[in-house]
Structure formats: C-alpha cells, structure tokens
Amino acid sequence: MNKDIQTQATTTSSGNNSEGGKEIMQGSEILIRSLLAEGVNTMFGYPGGAIMPVFDALYDHKDKIRHILVRHEQGAVHAAQGYARVSDKVGVALVTSGPGATNTVTGITDAMMDSTPMVVISGQVASGLLGSDAFQEADVIGVTLPITKWAYQIRRVEDISWAVSRAFYIASSGRPGPVLLDIAKDAQINSCEYSYSKTDFLRSYQPSPKVEYDKIAEAAEIINNAKKPFALVGQGVVLGSAEEELKQFLEKSNIPFGSTILGLSAMPSNHPLNFGMLGMHGNVAPNMMTNECDVLIAIGMRFDDRVTGDLKTYAKQAKVIHFDIDPAEIDKNVKTTVKVIGDAKETLPLVTQQLQNMTRGEWIEKFNPYVEKEYDCVIDSELYPQVGEIKMGEVINKVTEATHNKAICVTDVGQHQMMSTRYFKFTQSRSMVTSGGLGTMGFGLPAGIGAKYGAPDRTVCIFVGDGGLQMTMQEYGTIMEYDLDVKIILLNNNYLGMVRQWQELFFKERYSETHLKNPDFVKVADAYNIKGRKVSHREDLDDAISEMLNHKGAFLLEVVVETKGMVYPMVPSGGCVTNILLGNGHTL
C-alpha cells in the first residue's frame, strides 16, 4: 500500500476527555488507550527493552486488556492470526525491537498471504539512535514493507493515536491483512495531549470498490444461460461474512461448488451442493468438473497454483466469472470473462436477485461417478481400515465425529494438514484455521492458542505432525501458564511426511533428511503439566479420543500412524488439474 495514505484522512471524533479538557500522558499510555478505543481486549506478546514502557503502562490496564505471554515472538503473531481467524476481530501482537521484531516476519508474511487482519506493534530504539546500529536496532520497516498492507515508524509521541487509528482501519477494511507499527522508545516515554479519532476514510485508499452494475447484470445473464455452472468458494466469503448470501446465491440457481482450503467452513460440509475441496489434494469431482463446466464462478479466491495446476490447461472450455474485493486478483492468473469487483456480501445478492430458479439435476448427477470412484479407491480404505497401521484420515474422521463436526480445526503444515482439510467436517463458519498460502510449519500450536482465546466456548482441535510441532513446541509454556483447554492431536510417523511423499513419488525413494528421531512427546507434554496419552493400536483409539475430549484442560493425544502413508488423491505439481493420482494402482 502506498505510504501516502498517512497524509490524507477524514475522521470521526471519539476522543477521551477529562473534565472537559484533554489529558496529558506518556506515549506508552496513549498507545494502550488507543488500543482500548479500537476495542482490543486480547493481545499476544513478549517484552523487551525497547517496548518496556508500553508493558509498564499495560500493568495498569490488566482488567481491560488481557495480554498473553507467549514463549517466542513467532508464536505471538501466529496466535494473533488464530485469534483473528475465528473471532472476526483484528489480532494484535506486541514485541520488542531487533530480534523481537524480526522474529515476527514469518507470521506477518503468513498473514499477508492469507489476508488475516492483524496489527503488530514493535518497539524501536530511540529516534536519535536510528541508523547508528544501536543495540537491538533493526530496519523493521524496510524488512516488512513488502509483506504488510502498511508499515509505519512512529518517532513522535504526537503520532501514536493517529497511527493506531489508521492501522486498525487498514488492517480490517477491504481485503484484510497485517499492519506493522514500529514505535521509537522516546515516543513511548515523551508526553502530549491525548485524543482519539477513529478512521473511516483515507483518500488514497479505497478498500471497497464501487460496484459496476453492468457487470452484475452480465454475470447473472451468463449464469442463467449456463448448462453446467460450477462455483469455487474461497476465504473471501468468510472474511466478508457473506456465508448466508453465498447460500442463497448457490441454492437459487442450484450451482454445485468446491472450496479452497481456507474457504472450507464457509458452507456446511454436508450441504447437497458441496462437492468438497479443490486443488492438489482435493476431491476428485470438483477438480474434474472444473475442466468440464461451461461457466466457472470464482468467489473470494485467488486462483492459487495449488488449485489450478497447469494454467495452460485450466478451465479453458469455461467462461469465468470472478467475484473479488481486490482488483489486483482479477486476471492475475486466470483470464476472466466477467469481473465482479466488490465485497461479496454486497455483490452476491445483487446477482442472486437476477438469477432464475434452476434445478440442474442432470449436471449435478455427473459429479456422482467421481465421488463414488474416490470413495472406493481412496476414502474407504483411509477412513475405515481393518488391518495394518493406524491411518491419519482414520484418526481425523473419528475426532470430527466425536465432536459432532462442531469443533474448530487448527492444523500445522504437512500430510496431516491435507488429511485434516479433506476429512474434518464443518457445521459453522470460521472453523478452519491453517496456513494456506505460505505453508508455515510451526503454525498450528500457537494458532490454536489464539483460536481458543478467539472462541473460548468452542472445542479447539489442533492437528500437528512430529516435524511442525517441534518448531514451536515451546508454546506448551503458554498453554501451561494460562491453563488452556486445547486438544492437541499429534499424528506421528517419524518423518517429514509430505517431503517424504514427494521423495517417494518424484525422487526415486531417496529419503534425504526426512526421517526424524523424536523425543517422548508425552513426557515432554507432562513436563508442562499437559496430560498426554500415546496410542499405537487401533483398538485403543476410540477410548483415547473420548478421554481427550472429556478431559478438562489441555491434552496431547499422540497417535502412531503408518510410517509411509500417502495423501491421495494428488495432482502432481504443475500438472493438469484432471491428471489425478489415486494411488494403490487405481486410475480414473
């Protein structure tokens, strides 16, 4: 985003006055008051020298803002992501300068890729020391400009409330994303009058483009004339709170659909028009029908390469209608016939009004042979094996059934992630929390912590692999400190499973540096007062899942799964979306 937005703004006043006059206070207090003005009541962080004045001010506001002390700054940012994803609020992380700030880079990049609203506040050395290579100085603005919607360094106390107001507006409006505020230490210590104005307009920033009504009519006409329409549902529906609008749109014209990973919980898993997940490890029917439909309707998704495969062969037979709030996504990867730019909550109903009621029974029936083929060749043996080692999908299926498909599913990255997105079922939105665009190992545990704070009354199931868990396992300390009731399901195959799968398929089974010698995970959990249980035999699995879900408090369920399990179906990277491997000698 262009930094010129900092100079032009129209605001509405909501200042904090005392006895009719403005209060004089330190910058650290101004920051806390500004966060409170934005409705912040939970944030995640780690203190240090350059942010210490803010933590000192926070001490007087513990009854209003709950600060969660994580064990690593990366954990703070991932927790803020998890919080934002399930709560529909802006996640907030508070860290110190230098390594504290640079430790947030992975999480900020992840949030940018997955359009997660977040404000990261980092301390910085005093403004007079900037550029001198002072202790724990880092050019965090230079580092984060490419991975944020806005990054701004606050050098004067007078600019703190101004910057916070804009940060929250930018992070949460339009296509959401992360914002970074870097606050010099002298700005935190110096004093000025405090007032606060909520930002609701920036002249050089247009988060919600104006709807082009001719495009609405054109899209409706194409859909009404379609014989074989197919919709792709992305996270934009969830971010725009347009789930009900989507439902009405799909049902009026009986349009079958598939979902991206991040869009999975936008509609119930058992909806009759829902044919599952798109992409590399997605379901067979939606991938195949992408190249058989005559109209492809993309809603709040960006045509990621994991969804499209080879663009030269992707949906060439179809007219493409693309709904998106971000004009930059239109025609970026897939050439569109009609672009419908705007918030899906606004644009979908406008199109729905002009749609004809359709049945499309013959078209929908064409999906069923692919559904049956996938079940017979892949799903049945993955979910209901009778002999052999425990399978990942089997565990995930039992957990989602035991939670009546009402839990929040948080995953790390790897084979267990793909299995979770394939087999966990959803009955309500904002229930899928995973690292989609960046694919960040280590995401799962801290994101699950944030998700629990974002939805404290819901069951949070965190699926992790033995590789990713050990990247952020120090966050067990956060779980212990705050006695969090999260359920951690470790699917342990003693491998970096997804890399090993690729090595088996594409590198002649040369398993280079993917086997892991692991610790006793239950003992490690026990050291953090987290109850644990290890399961190696199928007959013990149901009882262990029941024990986990009925336990009041955190629980680690380690399940020893098949050592060299494979995630099928699979579209090889860069291949045609209909070139699907089913495994075990099966073909389409």
mmCIF file of N, CA and C in Angstrom, residues 269-335:
data_model
loop_
_atom_site.group_PDB
_atom_site.id
_atom_site.type_symbol
_atom_site.label_atom_id
_atom_site.label_comp_id
_atom_site.label_asym_id
_atom_site.label_seq_id
_atom_site.Cartn_x
_atom_site.Cartn_y
_atom_site.Cartn_z
ATOM 1 N N SER A 269 -20.290 -28.839 5.554
ATOM 2 C CA SER A 269 -19.686 -29.907 4.757
ATOM 3 C C SER A 269 -20.727 -30.806 4.119
ATOM 4 N N ASN A 270 -21.894 -30.949 4.761
ATOM 5 C CA ASN A 270 -22.911 -31.875 4.250
ATOM 6 C C ASN A 270 -23.942 -31.203 3.347
ATOM 7 N N HIS A 271 -23.685 -29.976 2.925
ATOM 8 C CA HIS A 271 -24.631 -29.313 2.021
ATOM 9 C C HIS A 271 -24.692 -30.107 0.715
ATOM 10 N N PRO A 272 -25.894 -30.349 0.173
ATOM 11 C CA PRO A 272 -26.007 -31.204 -1.012
ATOM 12 C C PRO A 272 -25.290 -30.685 -2.253
ATOM 13 N N LEU A 273 -24.998 -29.405 -2.319
ATOM 14 C CA LEU A 273 -24.276 -28.858 -3.468
ATOM 15 C C LEU A 273 -22.763 -28.828 -3.245
ATOM 16 N N ASN A 274 -22.325 -29.236 -2.057
ATOM 17 C CA ASN A 274 -20.914 -29.168 -1.693
ATOM 18 C C ASN A 274 -20.205 -30.453 -2.116
ATOM 19 N N PHE A 275 -19.252 -30.324 -3.036
ATOM 20 C CA PHE A 275 -18.516 -31.491 -3.514
ATOM 21 C C PHE A 275 -17.075 -31.515 -3.028
ATOM 22 N N GLY A 276 -16.787 -30.718 -1.996
ATOM 23 C CA GLY A 276 -15.509 -30.879 -1.312
ATOM 24 C C GLY A 276 -14.456 -29.869 -1.674
ATOM 25 N N MET A 277 -13.219 -30.289 -1.485
ATOM 26 C CA MET A 277 -12.066 -29.399 -1.568
ATOM 27 C C MET A 277 -11.448 -29.412 -2.959
ATOM 28 N N LEU A 278 -10.973 -28.243 -3.375
ATOM 29 C CA LEU A 278 -10.287 -28.073 -4.642
ATOM 30 C C LEU A 278 -8.788 -28.307 -4.469
ATOM 31 N N GLY A 279 -8.112 -28.573 -5.559
ATOM 32 C CA GLY A 279 -6.668 -28.458 -5.546
ATOM 33 C C GLY A 279 -5.881 -29.752 -5.517
ATOM 34 N N MET A 280 -4.589 -29.600 -5.219
ATOM 35 C CA MET A 280 -3.618 -30.675 -5.337
ATOM 36 C C MET A 280 -4.044 -31.955 -4.627
ATOM 37 N N HIS A 281 -4.531 -31.835 -3.391
ATOM 38 C CA HIS A 281 -5.011 -33.000 -2.648
ATOM 39 C C HIS A 281 -6.515 -32.922 -2.413
ATOM 40 N N GLY A 282 -7.182 -32.200 -3.296
ATOM 41 C CA GLY A 282 -8.618 -32.025 -3.164
ATOM 42 C C GLY A 282 -9.391 -33.230 -3.659
ATOM 43 N N ASN A 283 -10.694 -33.091 -3.640
ATOM 44 C CA ASN A 283 -11.563 -34.177 -4.071
ATOM 45 C C ASN A 283 -11.572 -34.296 -5.588
ATOM 46 N N VAL A 284 -11.826 -35.501 -6.062
ATOM 47 C CA VAL A 284 -11.764 -35.770 -7.498
ATOM 48 C C VAL A 284 -12.836 -34.999 -8.258
ATOM 49 N N ALA A 285 -14.079 -35.039 -7.763
ATOM 50 C CA ALA A 285 -15.190 -34.443 -8.515
ATOM 51 C C ALA A 285 -14.991 -32.957 -8.813
ATOM 52 N N PRO A 286 -14.695 -32.110 -7.814
ATOM 53 C CA PRO A 286 -14.539 -30.692 -8.144
ATOM 54 C C PRO A 286 -13.366 -30.405 -9.073
ATOM 55 N N ASN A 287 -12.286 -31.165 -8.942
ATOM 56 C CA ASN A 287 -11.159 -30.955 -9.852
ATOM 57 C C ASN A 287 -11.518 -31.348 -11.282
ATOM 58 N N MET A 288 -12.156 -32.492 -11.443
ATOM 59 C CA MET A 288 -12.530 -32.941 -12.782
ATOM 60 C C MET A 288 -13.554 -32.017 -13.422
ATOM 61 N N MET A 289 -14.543 -31.604 -12.630
ATOM 62 C CA MET A 289 -15.626 -30.801 -13.201
ATOM 63 C C MET A 289 -15.201 -29.369 -13.494
ATOM 64 N N THR A 290 -14.095 -28.942 -12.907
ATOM 65 C CA THR A 290 -13.535 -27.644 -13.280
ATOM 66 C C THR A 290 -13.251 -27.600 -14.772
ATOM 67 N N ASN A 291 -12.801 -28.710 -15.316
ATOM 68 C CA ASN A 291 -12.487 -28.759 -16.741
ATOM 69 C C ASN A 291 -13.623 -29.325 -17.590
ATOM 70 N N GLU A 292 -14.813 -29.449 -16.990
ATOM 71 C CA GLU A 292 -15.987 -29.875 -17.751
ATOM 72 C C GLU A 292 -17.109 -28.837 -17.722
ATOM 73 N N CYS A 293 -17.066 -27.911 -16.776
ATOM 74 C CA CYS A 293 -18.141 -26.914 -16.655
ATOM 75 C C CYS A 293 -18.095 -25.943 -17.826
ATOM 76 N N ASP A 294 -19.213 -25.261 -18.068
ATOM 77 C CA ASP A 294 -19.214 -24.229 -19.112
ATOM 78 C C ASP A 294 -19.096 -22.827 -18.527
ATOM 79 N N VAL A 295 -19.383 -22.690 -17.214
ATOM 80 C CA VAL A 295 -19.188 -21.414 -16.523
ATOM 81 C C VAL A 295 -18.525 -21.704 -15.182
ATOM 82 N N LEU A 296 -17.406 -21.072 -14.951
ATOM 83 C CA LEU A 296 -16.667 -21.232 -13.698
ATOM 84 C C LEU A 296 -16.808 -19.939 -12.907
ATOM 85 N N ILE A 297 -17.346 -20.051 -11.680
ATOM 86 C CA ILE A 297 -17.650 -18.868 -10.873
ATOM 87 C C ILE A 297 -16.737 -18.873 -9.647
ATOM 88 N N ALA A 298 -15.755 -17.987 -9.634
ATOM 89 C CA ALA A 298 -14.812 -17.905 -8.521
ATOM 90 C C ALA A 298 -15.273 -16.819 -7.563
ATOM 91 N N ILE A 299 -15.397 -17.173 -6.281
ATOM 92 C CA ILE A 299 -15.933 -16.229 -5.295
ATOM 93 C C ILE A 299 -14.947 -16.086 -4.139
ATOM 94 N N GLY A 300 -14.272 -14.951 -4.077
ATOM 95 C CA GLY A 300 -13.357 -14.678 -2.975
ATOM 96 C C GLY A 300 -12.182 -15.630 -2.928
ATOM 97 N N MET A 301 -11.630 -15.976 -4.058
ATOM 98 C CA MET A 301 -10.444 -16.834 -4.110
ATOM 99 C C MET A 301 -9.516 -16.296 -5.197
ATOM 100 N N ARG A 302 -8.238 -16.712 -5.132
ATOM 101 C CA ARG A 302 -7.240 -16.029 -5.954
ATOM 102 C C ARG A 302 -6.590 -16.912 -7.014
ATOM 103 N N PHE A 303 -7.168 -18.062 -7.284
ATOM 104 C CA PHE A 303 -6.614 -18.974 -8.291
ATOM 105 C C PHE A 303 -5.150 -19.310 -7.997
ATOM 106 N N ASP A 304 -4.922 -19.764 -6.773
ATOM 107 C CA ASP A 304 -3.594 -20.189 -6.365
ATOM 108 C C ASP A 304 -3.131 -21.381 -7.215
ATOM 109 N N ASP A 305 -1.831 -21.518 -7.369
ATOM 110 C CA ASP A 305 -1.316 -22.597 -8.219
ATOM 111 C C ASP A 305 -1.660 -23.978 -7.679
ATOM 112 N N ARG A 306 -1.853 -24.102 -6.349
ATOM 113 C CA ARG A 306 -2.236 -25.386 -5.793
ATOM 114 C C ARG A 306 -3.677 -25.755 -6.158
ATOM 115 N N VAL A 307 -4.457 -24.768 -6.552
ATOM 116 C CA VAL A 307 -5.829 -25.013 -7.002
ATOM 117 C C VAL A 307 -5.879 -25.254 -8.510
ATOM 118 N N THR A 308 -5.111 -24.489 -9.255
ATOM 119 C CA THR A 308 -5.248 -24.512 -10.720
ATOM 120 C C THR A 308 -4.371 -25.545 -11.404
ATOM 121 N N GLY A 309 -3.228 -25.903 -10.784
ATOM 122 C CA GLY A 309 -2.285 -26.717 -11.526
ATOM 123 C C GLY A 309 -1.789 -25.940 -12.739
ATOM 124 N N ASP A 310 -1.621 -26.626 -13.859
ATOM 125 C CA ASP A 310 -1.119 -26.006 -15.081
ATOM 126 C C ASP A 310 -2.158 -25.048 -15.653
ATOM 127 N N LEU A 311 -1.832 -23.764 -15.645
ATOM 128 C CA LEU A 311 -2.777 -22.762 -16.135
ATOM 129 C C LEU A 311 -3.080 -22.919 -17.620
ATOM 130 N N LYS A 312 -2.173 -23.541 -18.369
ATOM 131 C CA LYS A 312 -2.395 -23.708 -19.800
ATOM 132 C C LYS A 312 -3.540 -24.676 -20.093
ATOM 133 N N THR A 313 -3.861 -25.511 -19.114
ATOM 134 C CA THR A 313 -4.940 -26.493 -19.315
ATOM 135 C C THR A 313 -6.098 -26.284 -18.360
ATOM 136 N N TYR A 314 -6.113 -25.173 -17.640
ATOM 137 C CA TYR A 314 -7.106 -24.969 -16.586
ATOM 138 C C TYR A 314 -8.373 -24.301 -17.119
ATOM 139 N N ALA A 315 -9.474 -25.015 -17.089
ATOM 140 C CA ALA A 315 -10.818 -24.482 -17.390
ATOM 141 C C ALA A 315 -10.869 -23.691 -18.692
ATOM 142 N N LYS A 316 -10.188 -24.184 -19.715
ATOM 143 C CA LYS A 316 -10.141 -23.449 -20.976
ATOM 144 C C LYS A 316 -11.491 -23.452 -21.693
ATOM 145 N N GLN A 317 -12.351 -24.411 -21.348
ATOM 146 C CA GLN A 317 -13.652 -24.519 -22.004
ATOM 147 C C GLN A 317 -14.704 -23.608 -21.403
ATOM 148 N N ALA A 318 -14.377 -22.971 -20.284
ATOM 149 C CA ALA A 318 -15.400 -22.269 -19.500
ATOM 150 C C ALA A 318 -15.297 -20.755 -19.603
ATOM 151 N N LYS A 319 -16.449 -20.110 -19.517
ATOM 152 C CA LYS A 319 -16.479 -18.682 -19.231
ATOM 153 C C LYS A 319 -16.211 -18.515 -17.740
ATOM 154 N N VAL A 320 -15.427 -17.526 -17.378
ATOM 155 C CA VAL A 320 -15.011 -17.348 -15.985
ATOM 156 C C VAL A 320 -15.587 -16.045 -15.428
ATOM 157 N N ILE A 321 -16.316 -16.176 -14.325
ATOM 158 C CA ILE A 321 -16.825 -15.022 -13.589
ATOM 159 C C ILE A 321 -16.070 -14.959 -12.271
ATOM 160 N N HIS A 322 -15.449 -13.838 -11.994
ATOM 161 C CA HIS A 322 -14.607 -13.730 -10.797
ATOM 162 C C HIS A 322 -15.150 -12.639 -9.874
ATOM 163 N N PHE A 323 -15.623 -13.061 -8.687
ATOM 164 C CA PHE A 323 -16.037 -12.136 -7.633
ATOM 165 C C PHE A 323 -14.845 -11.916 -6.701
ATOM 166 N N ASP A 324 -14.415 -10.682 -6.528
ATOM 167 C CA ASP A 324 -13.324 -10.425 -5.592
ATOM 168 C C ASP A 324 -13.305 -8.957 -5.198
ATOM 169 N N ILE A 325 -12.911 -8.707 -3.955
ATOM 170 C CA ILE A 325 -12.842 -7.330 -3.465
ATOM 171 C C ILE A 325 -11.552 -6.643 -3.895
ATOM 172 N N ASP A 326 -10.560 -7.440 -4.283
ATOM 173 C CA ASP A 326 -9.239 -6.910 -4.639
ATOM 174 C C ASP A 326 -9.070 -6.929 -6.155
ATOM 175 N N PRO A 327 -9.093 -5.766 -6.800
ATOM 176 C CA PRO A 327 -8.949 -5.737 -8.268
ATOM 177 C C PRO A 327 -7.643 -6.353 -8.750
ATOM 178 N N ALA A 328 -6.616 -6.378 -7.889
ATOM 179 C CA ALA A 328 -5.325 -6.932 -8.300
ATOM 180 C C ALA A 328 -5.404 -8.425 -8.591
ATOM 181 N N GLU A 329 -6.420 -9.109 -8.029
ATOM 182 C CA GLU A 329 -6.546 -10.547 -8.262
ATOM 183 C C GLU A 329 -7.217 -10.874 -9.589
ATOM 184 N N ILE A 330 -7.915 -9.910 -10.157
ATOM 185 C CA ILE A 330 -8.644 -10.157 -11.402
ATOM 186 C C ILE A 330 -7.646 -10.260 -12.559
ATOM 187 N N ASP A 331 -7.738 -11.335 -13.306
ATOM 188 C CA ASP A 331 -6.873 -11.597 -14.469
ATOM 189 C C ASP A 331 -5.404 -11.799 -14.095
ATOM 190 N N LYS A 332 -5.109 -11.947 -12.818
ATOM 191 C CA LYS A 332 -3.707 -12.156 -12.414
ATOM 192 C C LYS A 332 -3.205 -13.517 -12.868
ATOM 193 N N ASN A 333 -4.023 -14.539 -12.660
ATOM 194 C CA ASN A 333 -3.639 -15.892 -13.046
ATOM 195 C C ASN A 333 -4.547 -16.482 -14.112
ATOM 196 N N VAL A 334 -5.845 -16.272 -13.948
ATOM 197 C CA VAL A 334 -6.829 -16.833 -14.878
ATOM 198 C C VAL A 334 -7.588 -15.687 -15.553
ATOM 199 N N LYS A 335 -7.643 -15.722 -16.872
ATOM 200 C CA LYS A 335 -8.342 -14.690 -17.626
ATOM 201 C C LYS A 335 -9.842 -14.799 -17.391
#
